[in-house]
Tab-separated table of C-alpha atoms in Angstrom:
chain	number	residue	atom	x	y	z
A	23	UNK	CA	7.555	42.082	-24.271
A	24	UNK	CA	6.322	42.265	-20.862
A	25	UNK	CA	3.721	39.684	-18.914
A	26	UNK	CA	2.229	40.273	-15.869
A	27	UNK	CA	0.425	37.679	-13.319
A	28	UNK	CA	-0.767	39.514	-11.254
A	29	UNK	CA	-2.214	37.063	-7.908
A	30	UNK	CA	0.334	34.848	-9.263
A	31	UNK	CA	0.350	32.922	-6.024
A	32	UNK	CA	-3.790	31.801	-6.801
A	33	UNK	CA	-2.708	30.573	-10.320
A	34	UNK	CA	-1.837	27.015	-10.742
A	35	UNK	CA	1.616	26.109	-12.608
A	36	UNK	CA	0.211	25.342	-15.731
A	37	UNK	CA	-2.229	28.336	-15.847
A	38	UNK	CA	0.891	30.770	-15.013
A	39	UNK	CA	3.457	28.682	-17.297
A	40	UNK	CA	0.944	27.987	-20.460
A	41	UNK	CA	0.504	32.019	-20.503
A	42	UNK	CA	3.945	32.970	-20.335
A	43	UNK	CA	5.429	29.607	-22.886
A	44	UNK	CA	3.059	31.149	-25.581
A	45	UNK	CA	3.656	34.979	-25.179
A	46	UNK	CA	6.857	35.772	-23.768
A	47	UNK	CA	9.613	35.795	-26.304
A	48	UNK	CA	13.627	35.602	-25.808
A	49	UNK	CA	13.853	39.016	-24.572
A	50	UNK	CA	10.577	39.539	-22.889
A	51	UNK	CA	10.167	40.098	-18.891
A	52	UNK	CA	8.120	38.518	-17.009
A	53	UNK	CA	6.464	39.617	-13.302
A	54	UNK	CA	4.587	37.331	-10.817
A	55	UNK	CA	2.889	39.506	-8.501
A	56	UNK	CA	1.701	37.443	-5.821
A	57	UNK	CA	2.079	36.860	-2.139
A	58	UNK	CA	2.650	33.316	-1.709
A	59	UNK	CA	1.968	33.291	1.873
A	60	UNK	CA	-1.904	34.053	1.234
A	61	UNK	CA	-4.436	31.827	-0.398
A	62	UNK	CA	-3.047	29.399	-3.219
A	63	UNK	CA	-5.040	27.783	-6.019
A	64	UNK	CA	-8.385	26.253	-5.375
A	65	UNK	CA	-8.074	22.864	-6.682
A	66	UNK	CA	-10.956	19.992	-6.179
A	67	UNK	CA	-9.191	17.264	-8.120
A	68	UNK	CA	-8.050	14.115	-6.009
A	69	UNK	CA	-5.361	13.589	-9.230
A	70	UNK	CA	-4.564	17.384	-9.247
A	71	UNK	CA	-3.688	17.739	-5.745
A	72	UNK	CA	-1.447	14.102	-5.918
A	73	UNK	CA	0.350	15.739	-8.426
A	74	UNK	CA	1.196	19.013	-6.627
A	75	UNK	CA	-1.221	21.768	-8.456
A	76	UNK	CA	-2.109	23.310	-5.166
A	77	UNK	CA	1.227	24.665	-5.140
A	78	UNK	CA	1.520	27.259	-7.646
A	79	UNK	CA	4.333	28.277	-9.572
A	80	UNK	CA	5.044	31.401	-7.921
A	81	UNK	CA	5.232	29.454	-4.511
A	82	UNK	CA	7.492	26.724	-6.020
A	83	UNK	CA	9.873	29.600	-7.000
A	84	UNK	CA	10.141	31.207	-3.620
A	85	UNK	CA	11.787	27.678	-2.604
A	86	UNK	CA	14.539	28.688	-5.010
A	87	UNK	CA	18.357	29.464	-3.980
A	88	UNK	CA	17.673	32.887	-6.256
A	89	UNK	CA	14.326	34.130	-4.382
A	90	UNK	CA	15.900	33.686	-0.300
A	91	UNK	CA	17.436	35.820	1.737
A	92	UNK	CA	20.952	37.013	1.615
A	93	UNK	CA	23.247	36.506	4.484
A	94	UNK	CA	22.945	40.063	4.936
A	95	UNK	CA	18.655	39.773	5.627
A	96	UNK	CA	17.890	41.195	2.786
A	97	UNK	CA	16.676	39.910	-0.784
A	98	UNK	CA	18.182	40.432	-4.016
A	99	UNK	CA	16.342	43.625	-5.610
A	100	UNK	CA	17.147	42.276	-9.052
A	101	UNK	CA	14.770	39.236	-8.362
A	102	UNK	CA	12.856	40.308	-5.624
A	103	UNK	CA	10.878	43.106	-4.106
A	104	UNK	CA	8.858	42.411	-0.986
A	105	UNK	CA	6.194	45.012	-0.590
A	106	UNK	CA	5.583	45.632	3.143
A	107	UNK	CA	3.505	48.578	3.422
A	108	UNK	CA	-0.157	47.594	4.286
A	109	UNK	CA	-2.756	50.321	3.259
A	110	UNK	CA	-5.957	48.887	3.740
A	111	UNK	CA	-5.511	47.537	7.570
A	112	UNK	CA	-5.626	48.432	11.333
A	113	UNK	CA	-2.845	47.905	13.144
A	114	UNK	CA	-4.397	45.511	15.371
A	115	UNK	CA	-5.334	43.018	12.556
A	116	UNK	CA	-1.805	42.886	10.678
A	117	UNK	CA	-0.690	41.592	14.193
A	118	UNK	CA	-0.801	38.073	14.316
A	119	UNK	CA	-0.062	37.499	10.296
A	120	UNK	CA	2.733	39.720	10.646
A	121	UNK	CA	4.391	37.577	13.793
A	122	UNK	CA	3.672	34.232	12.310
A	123	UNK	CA	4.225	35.064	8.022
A	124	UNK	CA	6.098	37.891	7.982
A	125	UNK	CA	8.901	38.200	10.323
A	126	UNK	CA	7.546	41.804	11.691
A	127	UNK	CA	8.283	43.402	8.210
A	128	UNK	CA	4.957	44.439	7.468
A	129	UNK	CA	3.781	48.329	8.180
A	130	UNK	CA	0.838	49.539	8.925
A	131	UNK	CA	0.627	52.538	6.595
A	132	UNK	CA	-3.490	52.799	6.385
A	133	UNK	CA	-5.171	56.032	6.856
A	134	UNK	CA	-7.164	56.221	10.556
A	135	UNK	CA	-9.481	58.142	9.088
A	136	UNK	CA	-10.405	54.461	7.790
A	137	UNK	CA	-9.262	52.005	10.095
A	138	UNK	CA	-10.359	53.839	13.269
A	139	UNK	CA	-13.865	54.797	11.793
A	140	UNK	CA	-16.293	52.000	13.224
A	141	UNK	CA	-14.324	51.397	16.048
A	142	UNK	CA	-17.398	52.564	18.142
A	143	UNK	CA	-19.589	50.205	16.513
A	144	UNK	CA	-21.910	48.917	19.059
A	145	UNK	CA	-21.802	46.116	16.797
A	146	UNK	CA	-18.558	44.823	17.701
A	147	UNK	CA	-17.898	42.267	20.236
A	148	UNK	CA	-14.798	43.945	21.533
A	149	UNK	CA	-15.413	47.766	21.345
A	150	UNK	CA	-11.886	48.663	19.616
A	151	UNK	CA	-11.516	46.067	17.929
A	152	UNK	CA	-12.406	46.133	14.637
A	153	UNK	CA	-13.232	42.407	13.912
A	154	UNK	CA	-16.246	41.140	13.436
A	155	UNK	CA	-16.947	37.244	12.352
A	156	UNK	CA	-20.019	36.686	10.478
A	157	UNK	CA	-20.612	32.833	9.664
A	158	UNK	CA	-22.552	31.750	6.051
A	159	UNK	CA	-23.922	29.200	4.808
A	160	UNK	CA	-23.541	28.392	1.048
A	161	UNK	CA	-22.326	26.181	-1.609
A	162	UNK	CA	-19.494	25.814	-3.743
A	163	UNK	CA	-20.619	25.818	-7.253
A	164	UNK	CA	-17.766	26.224	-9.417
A	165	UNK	CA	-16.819	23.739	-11.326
């Protein structure tokens, strides 16, 4: 057997732990893909959040002994990989969340074909810079 979560780090504990009680027999494996350092599980309930649901299980496992680093830096591979190559980014955006979540590890592996593409925009506030802010106005209707 084999499960896979994949976004594990959006899923609240008992989403993530009523899937894998039911399926996952003795010798099954289990994989929470995730990044626990992006957004967590969207929770409304004044109840839900006093009892800790915005956390979700896969965050609430990286506070585990098993899931830190070693005193060598590193992680243990049996338990752990940490993907850090970033495909989809330019280099200038992956700044700040690499300094302040993720210690400098991530890479900026993205094709410039891509990322360098609109930075002539005239649209752009910052010629070069390829962010642009656009504010909305809507409602959440989920329930």
């Amino acid at each position: 057997d084999l499960i896979i979560i994949d976004e594990a780090g959006q899923a609240t504990e008992p989403e993530a732990l009523a899937t894998v009680s039911t399926l996952l027999g003795a010798k099954g494996q289990l994989v929470l893909g995730g990044d626990p350092q992006q957004l967590g599980p969207v929770i409304h309930s004044p109840l839900a959040k006093a009892y800790g649901l915005q956390t979700s299980w896969l965050e609430r496992l990286m506070q585990r002994p098993v899931y830190q680093r070693g005193e060598d830096g590193r992680f243990n591979p049996l338990v752990l990989t940490k993907l850090v190559r970033n495909f989809r980014s330019h280099a200038q955006l992956l700044e700040l969340p690499n300094q302040r979540f993720y210690e400098n590890e991530l890479l900026c592996c993205a094709d410039p074909l891509l990322t360098h593409s609109c930075l002539n925009w005239e649209g752009l506030p910052t010629l070069g810079v390829p962010l642009l802010f656009h504010g909305i106005v809507g409602k959440d209707t989920r329930e």
